[in-house]
Amino acid sequence: MTVHPSSAAPAGRGSAPLLAGLFVATAVLVAYGFWSLGGLPELASRHGVSIDATITYLFVTTGILFLLGHGVLTLFVLRYAGSAERAAPERGSPHASSKLEWRWALVPVLVMCVIAEGGVLIVGMPAFAQLYGEAPPDSFVVEVVGKQFEWLVHYPGPDGVFGRSEAKLVNDARNPIGLDKKDPAAKDDIYTRGQMHLPVGRGALIRLRALDVLHSFTVPQFRVKQDLIPGFLGRTQFEPTRTGQYELACAELCGLGHYRMRGFITVESQEEVDQWLSEQEPAF
Amino acid sequence: MKLVLGTLTLCAFFGSALSPTSPTTSFGPAPASGALVTASPGEVGSVKGKALFQGEAPRRRKVDMGSDPACHALHAEDARDESVIVGEKGELANVFVWVSKGLEGKEFALPTTPAELDQKGCTYVPHVLGMRVGQKLVIKNADPVTHNVHSFAKKNKAFNQSQQGGGKSLEQVFDKEEVLMQVKCDIHGWMSTYVGVVAHPYFAVTKADGAFEIPGLAPGEYTLSAKHEVFGTQKTAITVKVDGVVETAFTFAEE
C-alpha cells in the first residue's frame, strides 16, 4: 500500500537537519575511532607494503563509494519524498523507463567489480606472489609447531635437515615436537618453546604444523596470518625488514588457554641469529 | 590383626625415625600413631635396595621456559629436566617402588597428614610423589603465575583445575590404586609430575643416589615393583623374614 502524505510541508525536508547531523556525527565518530587506534602496527616485512597499499586502497575506494552512495540516497530522499507530485514513477507507468532502471542497477555493479576486485588484484598481487609464490632459494627455514597452548619453534640444526617427527613420539615435557631420535638428521635439531630468531633482510620460510587443533600463526607487524591445520604441513613466508622484538599470536580460538598462546620473535642480523643458535642445546 | 597393628606401629616408628634424617630415601607417609603399639620390632622385616640405569645416561636437557617470561624470571640458573636423573655410577632417581602384591585384603590406617604437591619456579615439587588411597592431596601454588593442574588419571577420576599464583590450595582424594598417574600443566608444557597412589604405606621414591628402603613389612612373600616414567616397570619377588633386610636392585635401560 502506498501512502501519500497530504501535508503541504514534506516530512523529508523537515528531517533534513536531523539526517545531516546524524551523518556528520557518524562520520566524525568513525574518523575518531580510526585515529585513536593509531592505525596498523608499524610495518616490518617486505610484502607488507603491498598489503598496506591494498588496505589503504580499499579504505579510500569504499569510503568514497560509501559517501557517494549515501549522498545520492540523501539527495533522492530530499528531492522525491513527501508528495505524490515529486515521487518517482512506478514500474509500468508511462513515465517509467525500464532501460534506465537496468542501466542504473548494472553500472554500479560493474563499477564496484572493477574498483574492488580489479583494484585489489592489481594492488595486492605483489603481496600474494610473495606470500604464496616460490620461496627465495636462500630462505631461512624454520618450523613452527602449534599446540594447546604454546608455540614450539624447530630449527634443522647445522646439517640443515629437519629430523623426522611423529605425533606418537610427542611427550610434552621431554619431546614436545615428537622428534624421532633414531633419525640421524634429528640429533642436531634445535627446538625452543616460543623463542624464534630470524635474520633481517632475508626471506623466512615458515613450515607450519599443528599437533592438536586449529591454530593461526599471526604477526601483525609482518602482516602475516596463516592457519595451522592438524595433519597438514602448511607454510608461510615473508621477509623481515626491521630488527626488533615481535609477538607471535594465535588468531584461532584454540581452547581455554588460547589467550596465553604467545611466542616471541627476535629479528636481528644473520651473525646474531647464528650466535644464538650455537648457544642452543641440540635435541638429542 | 595383631600383625597388622604391629606393622603399622613399626611403619610409624621407621617413618618418623628415618624420614627426616635419611638423605637418600623417601618413605610413604607414616600411619597415624596412637593406640596401635601392640607388636615388637622383632615381628617385621624390611626391604631396601637401589634403582640403577644401564647404558649411556641421557643428557638432562635445560627446561626451556621461554614461552612464559614470568617463569623464566624465577630462575637465576636454568632448571634441568627431572624425568631422567642418573648419578655417576648409574643411580636412577625418581623411581617409584612399591609392594604390588602380597598385601591384598589388608587394611592400613590412613596418615593424618595430607600428601603435598607444590608448584615452585614453574616446576612440580616433588617430581614423583607417593600417597595413599583415601589420603588427602593438597596442591599448592607458590608461583606468582597461574597454573593449570590437569591429571591424566586412568583409574581414578581425572581433574583439571586452574590455580592462580599464590592462590588457594586445591585438594584431591583418590579412591583407587594407580601407579603412576601423570599430572600436567596445560599452560606450561614442560611441567609434569607423577603420583603413585597405593592402598598401603609400603612405598618409596628413589632420590639422587637411587636408594630406597621400605621398612615395617610383616614376614611373607611379596612382589616388589618399581616404575620409572620413561623406562617402565620392573618386578621382583621377595621374601621378608622377621628382623631380616631384603636387599634388591632394579636395573633399567633404554628400550
PDB file of C-alpha atoms in Angstrom, chain A residues 5-279:
ATOM      1  CA  PRO A   5       1.164  12.428   2.750  1.00  0.00           C
ATOM      2  CA  SER A   6      -1.249  15.240   2.090  1.00  0.00           C
ATOM      3  CA  SER A   7       0.557  17.800   4.201  1.00  0.00           C
ATOM      4  CA  ALA A   8       1.951  20.790   2.326  1.00  0.00           C
ATOM      5  CA  ALA A   9       5.223  20.644   4.268  1.00  0.00           C
ATOM      6  CA  PRO A  10       7.036  17.454   3.229  1.00  0.00           C
ATOM      7  CA  ALA A  11       8.291  15.319   6.148  1.00  0.00           C
ATOM      8  CA  GLY A  12      11.612  14.648   4.332  1.00  0.00           C
ATOM      9  CA  ARG A  13      12.586  18.274   4.248  1.00  0.00           C
ATOM     10  CA  GLY A  14      11.705  18.783   7.894  1.00  0.00           C
ATOM     11  CA  SER A  15      14.045  15.942   8.867  1.00  0.00           C
ATOM     12  CA  ALA A  16      16.921  17.199   6.751  1.00  0.00           C
ATOM     13  CA  PRO A  17      18.896  18.880   9.565  1.00  0.00           C
ATOM     14  CA  LEU A  18      18.492  15.759  11.737  1.00  0.00           C
ATOM     15  CA  LEU A  19      19.670  13.467   8.934  1.00  0.00           C
ATOM     16  CA  ALA A  20      22.586  15.698   8.128  1.00  0.00           C
ATOM     17  CA  GLY A  21      23.525  15.880  11.806  1.00  0.00           C
ATOM     18  CA  LEU A  22      23.434  12.085  12.159  1.00  0.00           C
ATOM     19  CA  PHE A  23      25.518  11.680   9.029  1.00  0.00           C
ATOM     20  CA  VAL A  24      28.172  14.144  10.188  1.00  0.00           C
ATOM     21  CA  ALA A  25      28.212  12.701  13.729  1.00  0.00           C
ATOM     22  CA  THR A  26      28.677   9.162  12.398  1.00  0.00           C
ATOM     23  CA  ALA A  27      31.456  10.276  10.081  1.00  0.00           C
ATOM     24  CA  VAL A  28      33.242  12.130  12.909  1.00  0.00           C
ATOM     25  CA  LEU A  29      32.932   9.164  15.291  1.00  0.00           C
ATOM     26  CA  VAL A  30      34.247   6.729  12.679  1.00  0.00           C
ATOM     27  CA  ALA A  31      37.173   9.029  11.889  1.00  0.00           C
ATOM     28  CA  TYR A  32      37.930   9.412  15.622  1.00  0.00           C
ATOM     29  CA  GLY A  33      37.766   5.640  16.059  1.00  0.00           C
ATOM     30  CA  PHE A  34      40.392   5.040  13.390  1.00  0.00           C
ATOM     31  CA  TRP A  35      42.552   7.899  14.638  1.00  0.00           C
ATOM     32  CA  SER A  36      42.504   6.690  18.257  1.00  0.00           C
ATOM     33  CA  LEU A  37      43.545   3.172  17.234  1.00  0.00           C
ATOM     34  CA  GLY A  38      46.685   4.633  15.735  1.00  0.00           C
ATOM     35  CA  GLY A  39      46.318   2.725  12.522  1.00  0.00           C
ATOM     36  CA  LEU A  40      48.112  -0.524  11.776  1.00  0.00           C
ATOM     37  CA  PRO A  41      51.209  -1.619  13.746  1.00  0.00           C
ATOM     38  CA  GLU A  42      54.441  -0.377  12.203  1.00  0.00           C
ATOM     39  CA  LEU A  43      55.280  -2.432   9.164  1.00  0.00           C
ATOM     40  CA  ALA A  44      58.234  -4.847   9.411  1.00  0.00           C
ATOM     41  CA  SER A  45      58.086  -7.024   6.303  1.00  0.00           C
ATOM     42  CA  ARG A  46      58.687  -6.568   2.597  1.00  0.00           C
ATOM     43  CA  HIS A  47      55.411  -7.894   1.240  1.00  0.00           C
ATOM     44  CA  GLY A  48      53.570  -5.878   3.913  1.00  0.00           C
ATOM     45  CA  VAL A  49      53.956  -2.740   1.758  1.00  0.00           C
ATOM     46  CA  SER A  50      51.601  -4.291  -0.734  1.00  0.00           C
ATOM     47  CA  ILE A  51      49.215  -5.462   1.999  1.00  0.00           C
ATOM     48  CA  ASP A  52      49.081  -1.952   3.451  1.00  0.00           C
ATOM     49  CA  ALA A  53      48.552  -0.484  -0.007  1.00  0.00           C
ATOM     50  CA  THR A  54      45.645  -2.883  -0.520  1.00  0.00           C
ATOM     51  CA  ILE A  55      44.088  -1.952   2.806  1.00  0.00           C
ATOM     52  CA  THR A  56      44.510   1.761   2.108  1.00  0.00           C
ATOM     53  CA  TYR A  57      43.118   1.344  -1.401  1.00  0.00           C
ATOM     54  CA  LEU A  58      40.064  -0.446  -0.056  1.00  0.00           C
ATOM     55  CA  PHE A  59      39.534   2.131   2.674  1.00  0.00           C
ATOM     56  CA  VAL A  60      39.717   5.012   0.221  1.00  0.00           C
ATOM     57  CA  THR A  61      37.625   3.494  -2.551  1.00  0.00           C
ATOM     58  CA  THR A  62      34.950   2.011  -0.329  1.00  0.00           C
ATOM     59  CA  GLY A  63      34.965   5.238   1.708  1.00  0.00           C
ATOM     60  CA  ILE A  64      34.336   7.300  -1.426  1.00  0.00           C
ATOM     61  CA  LEU A  65      31.656   4.889  -2.605  1.00  0.00           C
ATOM     62  CA  PHE A  66      30.064   4.987   0.826  1.00  0.00           C
ATOM     63  CA  LEU A  67      29.934   8.770   0.835  1.00  0.00           C
ATOM     64  CA  LEU A  68      28.769   8.882  -2.762  1.00  0.00           C
ATOM     65  CA  GLY A  69      26.061   6.289  -2.236  1.00  0.00           C
ATOM     66  CA  HIS A  70      24.707   7.868   0.894  1.00  0.00           C
ATOM     67  CA  GLY A  71      24.956  11.341  -0.606  1.00  0.00           C
ATOM     68  CA  VAL A  72      22.818  10.227  -3.560  1.00  0.00           C
ATOM     69  CA  LEU A  73      20.411   8.451  -1.216  1.00  0.00           C
ATOM     70  CA  THR A  74      20.027  11.586   0.897  1.00  0.00           C
ATOM     71  CA  LEU A  75      19.585  13.715  -2.190  1.00  0.00           C
ATOM     72  CA  PHE A  76      16.896  11.420  -3.554  1.00  0.00           C
ATOM     73  CA  VAL A  77      15.083  11.287  -0.231  1.00  0.00           C
ATOM     74  CA  LEU A  78      15.038  15.052  -0.007  1.00  0.00           C
ATOM     75  CA  ARG A  79      14.079  15.516  -3.618  1.00  0.00           C
ATOM     76  CA  TYR A  80      11.465  12.844  -4.164  1.00  0.00           C
ATOM     77  CA  ALA A  81       9.910  12.038  -0.774  1.00  0.00           C
ATOM     78  CA  GLY A  82       6.946  13.780   0.753  1.00  0.00           C
ATOM     79  CA  SER A  83       4.421  14.233  -2.047  1.00  0.00           C
ATOM     80  CA  ALA A  84       2.906  12.340  -4.900  1.00  0.00           C
ATOM     81  CA  GLU A  85       3.957  15.012  -7.419  1.00  0.00           C
ATOM     82  CA  ARG A  86       7.632  14.510  -6.745  1.00  0.00           C
ATOM     83  CA  ALA A  87       7.565  10.724  -6.278  1.00  0.00           C
ATOM     84  CA  ALA A  88       9.465   8.698  -8.859  1.00  0.00           C
ATOM     85  CA  PRO A  89       7.245   6.932 -11.413  1.00  0.00           C
ATOM     86  CA  GLU A  90       6.397   3.371 -10.519  1.00  0.00           C
ATOM     87  CA  ARG A  91       7.273   0.432 -12.749  1.00  0.00           C
ATOM     88  CA  GLY A  92       4.736   0.092 -15.536  1.00  0.00           C
ATOM     89  CA  SER A  93       3.701   3.729 -15.526  1.00  0.00           C
ATOM     90  CA  PRO A  94       4.120   5.720 -18.786  1.00  0.00           C
ATOM     91  CA  HIS A  95       6.916   7.818 -17.223  1.00  0.00           C
ATOM     92  CA  ALA A  96       8.962   4.842 -16.007  1.00  0.00           C
ATOM     93  CA  SER A  97      11.907   3.686 -18.082  1.00  0.00           C
ATOM     94  CA  SER A  98      12.855   0.040 -17.754  1.00  0.00           C
ATOM     95  CA  LYS A  99      16.119   0.615 -19.619  1.00  0.00           C
ATOM     96  CA  LEU A 100      17.110   3.384 -17.271  1.00  0.00           C
ATOM     97  CA  GLU A 101      16.382   1.182 -14.291  1.00  0.00           C
ATOM     98  CA  TRP A 102      18.522  -1.656 -15.637  1.00  0.00           C
ATOM     99  CA  ARG A 103      21.305   0.750 -16.516  1.00  0.00           C
ATOM    100  CA  TRP A 104      21.400   2.219 -13.017  1.00  0.00           C
ATOM    101  CA  ALA A 105      21.327  -1.238 -11.485  1.00  0.00           C
ATOM    102  CA  LEU A 106      24.086  -2.768 -13.630  1.00  0.00           C
ATOM    103  CA  VAL A 107      26.506   0.124 -13.941  1.00  0.00           C
ATOM    104  CA  PRO A 108      27.187   0.403 -10.187  1.00  0.00           C
ATOM    105  CA  VAL A 109      27.688  -3.385 -10.011  1.00  0.00           C
ATOM    106  CA  LEU A 110      30.259  -3.280 -12.810  1.00  0.00           C
ATOM    107  CA  VAL A 111      31.972  -0.237 -11.347  1.00  0.00           C
ATOM    108  CA  MET A 112      32.156  -1.962  -7.954  1.00  0.00           C
ATOM    109  CA  CYS A 113      33.646  -5.082  -9.558  1.00  0.00           C
ATOM    110  CA  VAL A 114      36.309  -3.099 -11.330  1.00  0.00           C
ATOM    111  CA  ILE A 115      37.146  -0.966  -8.332  1.00  0.00           C
ATOM    112  CA  ALA A 116      37.030  -3.664  -5.677  1.00  0.00           C
ATOM    113  CA  GLU A 117      38.178  -6.867  -7.379  1.00  0.00           C
ATOM    114  CA  GLY A 118      40.270  -5.350 -10.134  1.00  0.00           C
ATOM    115  CA  GLY A 119      41.887  -2.808  -7.857  1.00  0.00           C
ATOM    116  CA  VAL A 120      42.661  -5.331  -5.151  1.00  0.00           C
ATOM    117  CA  LEU A 121      44.137  -7.725  -7.696  1.00  0.00           C
ATOM    118  CA  ILE A 122      46.407  -5.046  -9.125  1.00  0.00           C
ATOM    119  CA  VAL A 123      47.454  -3.529  -5.812  1.00  0.00           C
ATOM    120  CA  GLY A 124      47.540  -6.771  -3.795  1.00  0.00           C
ATOM    121  CA  MET A 125      49.032  -9.194  -6.333  1.00  0.00           C
ATOM    122  CA  PRO A 126      52.655  -8.497  -5.323  1.00  0.00           C
ATOM    123  CA  ALA A 127      51.808  -9.448  -1.724  1.00  0.00           C
ATOM    124  CA  PHE A 128      50.038 -12.578  -2.897  1.00  0.00           C
ATOM    125  CA  ALA A 129      53.022 -13.558  -5.035  1.00  0.00           C
ATOM    126  CA  GLN A 130      55.450 -13.025  -2.169  1.00  0.00           C
ATOM    127  CA  LEU A 131      53.286 -14.922   0.326  1.00  0.00           C
ATOM    128  CA  TYR A 132      52.342 -17.889  -1.825  1.00  0.00           C
ATOM    129  CA  GLY A 133      54.865 -17.950  -4.650  1.00  0.00           C
ATOM    130  CA  GLU A 134      58.134 -19.819  -4.791  1.00  0.00           C
ATOM    131  CA  ALA A 135      60.251 -19.050  -1.718  1.00  0.00           C
ATOM    132  CA  PRO A 136      63.649 -17.461  -2.380  1.00  0.00           C
ATOM    133  CA  PRO A 137      66.270 -20.245  -2.590  1.00  0.00           C
ATOM    134  CA  ASP A 138      68.314 -18.793   0.258  1.00  0.00           C
ATOM    135  CA  SER A 139      65.350 -18.621   2.625  1.00  0.00           C
ATOM    136  CA  PHE A 140      65.906 -19.163   6.333  1.00  0.00           C
ATOM    137  CA  VAL A 141      63.722 -22.196   7.050  1.00  0.00           C
ATOM    138  CA  VAL A 142      62.066 -22.677  10.428  1.00  0.00           C
ATOM    139  CA  GLU A 143      59.285 -24.972  11.504  1.00  0.00           C
ATOM    140  CA  VAL A 144      56.632 -23.730  13.895  1.00  0.00           C
ATOM    141  CA  VAL A 145      54.520 -26.284  15.715  1.00  0.00           C
ATOM    142  CA  GLY A 146      51.325 -25.109  17.371  1.00  0.00           C
ATOM    143  CA  LYS A 147      49.862 -26.980  20.297  1.00  0.00           C
ATOM    144  CA  GLN A 148      47.491 -26.067  23.073  1.00  0.00           C
ATOM    145  CA  PHE A 149      48.724 -23.565  24.283  1.00  0.00           C
ATOM    146  CA  GLU A 150      52.202 -22.769  23.100  1.00  0.00           C
ATOM    147  CA  TRP A 151      54.346 -22.279  20.027  1.00  0.00           C
ATOM    148  CA  LEU A 152      57.233 -24.677  19.542  1.00  0.00           C
ATOM    149  CA  VAL A 153      59.935 -23.487  17.194  1.00  0.00           C
ATOM    150  CA  HIS A 154      62.015 -26.107  15.399  1.00  0.00           C
ATOM    151  CA  TYR A 155      65.318 -25.417  13.607  1.00  0.00           C
ATOM    152  CA  PRO A 156      67.039 -28.009  11.411  1.00  0.00           C
ATOM    153  CA  GLY A 157      70.408 -27.549  13.125  1.00  0.00           C
ATOM    154  CA  PRO A 158      73.846 -27.377  11.457  1.00  0.00           C
ATOM    155  CA  ASP A 159      73.027 -30.127   8.918  1.00  0.00           C
ATOM    156  CA  GLY A 160      70.175 -28.027   7.535  1.00  0.00           C
ATOM    157  CA  VAL A 161      67.843 -31.040   7.502  1.00  0.00           C
ATOM    158  CA  PHE A 162      64.780 -31.342   9.684  1.00  0.00           C
ATOM    159  CA  GLY A 163      64.679 -34.602  11.602  1.00  0.00           C
ATOM    160  CA  ARG A 164      61.668 -36.853  11.239  1.00  0.00           C
ATOM    161  CA  SER A 165      58.910 -36.202  13.704  1.00  0.00           C
ATOM    162  CA  GLU A 166      55.826 -38.170  14.558  1.00  0.00           C
ATOM    163  CA  ALA A 167      52.783 -37.396  16.683  1.00  0.00           C
ATOM    164  CA  LYS A 168      53.045 -40.633  18.666  1.00  0.00           C
ATOM    165  CA  LEU A 169      56.520 -39.652  19.864  1.00  0.00           C
ATOM    166  CA  VAL A 170      55.294 -36.422  21.407  1.00  0.00           C
ATOM    167  CA  ASN A 171      55.983 -36.098  25.101  1.00  0.00           C
ATOM    168  CA  ASP A 172      55.050 -32.661  26.409  1.00  0.00           C
ATOM    169  CA  ALA A 173      57.952 -32.389  28.807  1.00  0.00           C
ATOM    170  CA  ARG A 174      60.716 -34.371  27.077  1.00  0.00           C
ATOM    171  CA  ASN A 175      59.987 -34.323  23.364  1.00  0.00           C
ATOM    172  CA  PRO A 176      57.288 -31.752  22.667  1.00  0.00           C
ATOM    173  CA  ILE A 177      57.571 -31.848  18.875  1.00  0.00           C
ATOM    174  CA  GLY A 178      57.797 -35.641  18.629  1.00  0.00           C
ATOM    175  CA  LEU A 179      61.278 -35.874  17.071  1.00  0.00           C
ATOM    176  CA  ASP A 180      62.487 -39.365  16.235  1.00  0.00           C
ATOM    177  CA  LYS A 181      65.832 -39.843  17.969  1.00  0.00           C
ATOM    178  CA  LYS A 182      66.588 -42.783  15.656  1.00  0.00           C
ATOM    179  CA  ASP A 183      66.746 -40.408  12.709  1.00  0.00           C
ATOM    180  CA  PRO A 184      70.359 -39.151  12.370  1.00  0.00           C
ATOM    181  CA  ALA A 185      69.075 -35.855  10.973  1.00  0.00           C
ATOM    182  CA  ALA A 186      67.167 -35.204  14.195  1.00  0.00           C
ATOM    183  CA  LYS A 187      70.148 -35.317  16.524  1.00  0.00           C
ATOM    184  CA  ASP A 188      71.374 -31.782  15.842  1.00  0.00           C
ATOM    185  CA  ASP A 189      67.915 -30.269  15.505  1.00  0.00           C
ATOM    186  CA  ILE A 190      67.062 -27.446  17.850  1.00  0.00           C
ATOM    187  CA  TYR A 191      63.702 -26.656  19.314  1.00  0.00           C
ATOM    188  CA  THR A 192      62.553 -23.955  21.685  1.00  0.00           C
ATOM    189  CA  ARG A 193      59.380 -23.045  23.445  1.00  0.00           C
ATOM    190  CA  GLY A 194      58.132 -19.825  21.939  1.00  0.00           C
ATOM    191  CA  GLN A 195      61.517 -18.332  21.047  1.00  0.00           C
ATOM    192  CA  MET A 196      62.091 -17.600  17.376  1.00  0.00           C
ATOM    193  CA  HIS A 197      65.084 -15.740  15.959  1.00  0.00           C
ATOM    194  CA  LEU A 198      65.037 -14.594  12.337  1.00  0.00           C
ATOM    195  CA  PRO A 199      67.644 -12.793  10.242  1.00  0.00           C
ATOM    196  CA  VAL A 200      66.737  -9.341   8.986  1.00  0.00           C
ATOM    197  CA  GLY A 201      66.631  -8.781   5.223  1.00  0.00           C
ATOM    198  CA  ARG A 202      66.467 -12.484   4.367  1.00  0.00           C
ATOM    199  CA  GLY A 203      63.405 -14.436   3.362  1.00  0.00           C
ATOM    200  CA  ALA A 204      61.938 -16.584   6.118  1.00  0.00           C
ATOM    201  CA  LEU A 205      60.132 -19.754   5.100  1.00  0.00           C
ATOM    202  CA  ILE A 206      57.980 -20.992   7.971  1.00  0.00           C
ATOM    203  CA  ARG A 207      56.778 -24.597   7.920  1.00  0.00           C
ATOM    204  CA  LEU A 208      53.598 -24.894   9.941  1.00  0.00           C
ATOM    205  CA  ARG A 209      52.311 -27.922  11.832  1.00  0.00           C
ATOM    206  CA  ALA A 210      49.570 -28.284  14.428  1.00  0.00           C
ATOM    207  CA  LEU A 211      49.583 -31.102  16.962  1.00  0.00           C
ATOM    208  CA  ASP A 212      46.032 -30.905  18.196  1.00  0.00           C
ATOM    209  CA  VAL A 213      43.543 -28.334  16.911  1.00  0.00           C
ATOM    210  CA  LEU A 214      43.498 -25.378  14.530  1.00  0.00           C
ATOM    211  CA  HIS A 215      45.876 -22.542  15.393  1.00  0.00           C
ATOM    212  CA  SER A 216      46.816 -19.435  13.464  1.00  0.00           C
ATOM    213  CA  PHE A 217      50.335 -18.041  13.068  1.00  0.00           C
ATOM    214  CA  THR A 218      49.852 -14.283  13.337  1.00  0.00           C
ATOM    215  CA  VAL A 219      52.368 -11.464  13.496  1.00  0.00           C
ATOM    216  CA  PRO A 220      50.623  -8.131  12.844  1.00  0.00           C
ATOM    217  CA  GLN A 221      53.867  -6.232  12.127  1.00  0.00           C
ATOM    218  CA  PHE A 222      54.759  -8.747   9.407  1.00  0.00           C
ATOM    219  CA  ARG A 223      51.176  -8.635   8.049  1.00  0.00           C
ATOM    220  CA  VAL A 224      51.132 -12.417   8.252  1.00  0.00           C
ATOM    221  CA  LYS A 225      48.282 -14.631   9.332  1.00  0.00           C
ATOM    222  CA  GLN A 226      48.203 -18.283   8.361  1.00  0.00           C
ATOM    223  CA  ASP A 227      46.194 -21.145   9.845  1.00  0.00           C
ATOM    224  CA  LEU A 228      47.857 -24.346  11.062  1.00  0.00           C
ATOM    225  CA  ILE A 229      45.860 -27.457  10.341  1.00  0.00           C
ATOM    226  CA  PRO A 230      46.428 -30.754  12.182  1.00  0.00           C
ATOM    227  CA  GLY A 231      47.763 -33.433   9.854  1.00  0.00           C
ATOM    228  CA  PHE A 232      48.766 -30.946   7.187  1.00  0.00           C
ATOM    229  CA  LEU A 233      52.170 -29.378   6.606  1.00  0.00           C
ATOM    230  CA  GLY A 234      51.433 -25.735   5.828  1.00  0.00           C
ATOM    231  CA  ARG A 235      53.740 -22.838   5.203  1.00  0.00           C
ATOM    232  CA  THR A 236      54.013 -19.115   5.058  1.00  0.00           C
ATOM    233  CA  GLN A 237      56.853 -16.847   4.018  1.00  0.00           C
ATOM    234  CA  PHE A 238      57.903 -13.278   4.492  1.00  0.00           C
ATOM    235  CA  GLU A 239      60.988 -11.146   4.723  1.00  0.00           C
ATOM    236  CA  PRO A 240      61.517  -9.220   7.963  1.00  0.00           C
ATOM    237  CA  THR A 241      62.801  -5.748   7.199  1.00  0.00           C
ATOM    238  CA  ARG A 242      63.289  -4.275  10.658  1.00  0.00           C
ATOM    239  CA  THR A 243      65.204  -5.594  13.656  1.00  0.00           C
ATOM    240  CA  GLY A 244      63.378  -5.817  16.954  1.00  0.00           C
ATOM    241  CA  GLN A 245      61.076  -7.923  19.075  1.00  0.00           C
ATOM    242  CA  TYR A 246      57.696  -9.049  17.818  1.00  0.00           C
ATOM    243  CA  GLU A 247      54.946 -11.070  19.380  1.00  0.00           C
ATOM    244  CA  LEU A 248      53.656 -14.191  17.693  1.00  0.00           C
ATOM    245  CA  ALA A 249      49.973 -14.563  18.500  1.00  0.00           C
ATOM    246  CA  CYS A 250      47.456 -17.297  17.887  1.00  0.00           C
ATOM    247  CA  ALA A 251      44.498 -15.895  15.981  1.00  0.00           C
ATOM    248  CA  GLU A 252      42.345 -19.016  16.046  1.00  0.00           C
ATOM    249  CA  LEU A 253      40.392 -19.649  19.226  1.00  0.00           C
ATOM    250  CA  CYS A 254      42.023 -22.940  20.219  1.00  0.00           C
ATOM    251  CA  GLY A 255      40.781 -23.587  23.745  1.00  0.00           C
ATOM    252  CA  LEU A 256      40.652 -22.164  27.248  1.00  0.00           C
ATOM    253  CA  GLY A 257      44.308 -21.146  27.261  1.00  0.00           C
ATOM    254  CA  HIS A 258      44.198 -19.532  23.795  1.00  0.00           C
ATOM    255  CA  TYR A 259      44.802 -16.074  25.259  1.00  0.00           C
ATOM    256  CA  ARG A 260      48.115 -17.254  26.699  1.00  0.00           C
ATOM    257  CA  MET A 261      49.445 -18.751  23.473  1.00  0.00           C
ATOM    258  CA  ARG A 262      52.271 -16.359  22.700  1.00  0.00           C
ATOM    259  CA  GLY A 263      55.609 -16.612  21.011  1.00  0.00           C
ATOM    260  CA  PHE A 264      58.491 -14.164  20.911  1.00  0.00           C
ATOM    261  CA  ILE A 265      60.206 -13.309  17.664  1.00  0.00           C
ATOM    262  CA  THR A 266      63.573 -11.574  17.585  1.00  0.00           C
ATOM    263  CA  VAL A 267      64.677 -10.147  14.252  1.00  0.00           C
ATOM    264  CA  GLU A 268      68.402  -9.463  14.206  1.00  0.00           C
ATOM    265  CA  SER A 269      71.443  -9.780  11.980  1.00  0.00           C
ATOM    266  CA  GLN A 270      72.383 -13.152  10.497  1.00  0.00           C
ATOM    267  CA  GLU A 271      75.501 -13.233  12.705  1.00  0.00           C
ATOM    268  CA  GLU A 272      73.422 -12.728  15.828  1.00  0.00           C
ATOM    269  CA  VAL A 273      70.985 -15.448  14.784  1.00  0.00           C
ATOM    270  CA  ASP A 274      73.880 -17.851  14.172  1.00  0.00           C
ATOM    271  CA  GLN A 275      75.384 -16.990  17.532  1.00  0.00           C
ATOM    272  CA  TRP A 276      72.047 -17.572  19.282  1.00  0.00           C
ATOM    273  CA  LEU A 277      71.561 -20.892  17.507  1.00  0.00           C
ATOM    274  CA  SER A 278      75.042 -22.037  18.516  1.00  0.00           C
ATOM    275  CA  GLU A 279      74.088 -21.456  22.166  1.00  0.00           C
TER     276      GLU A 279
END
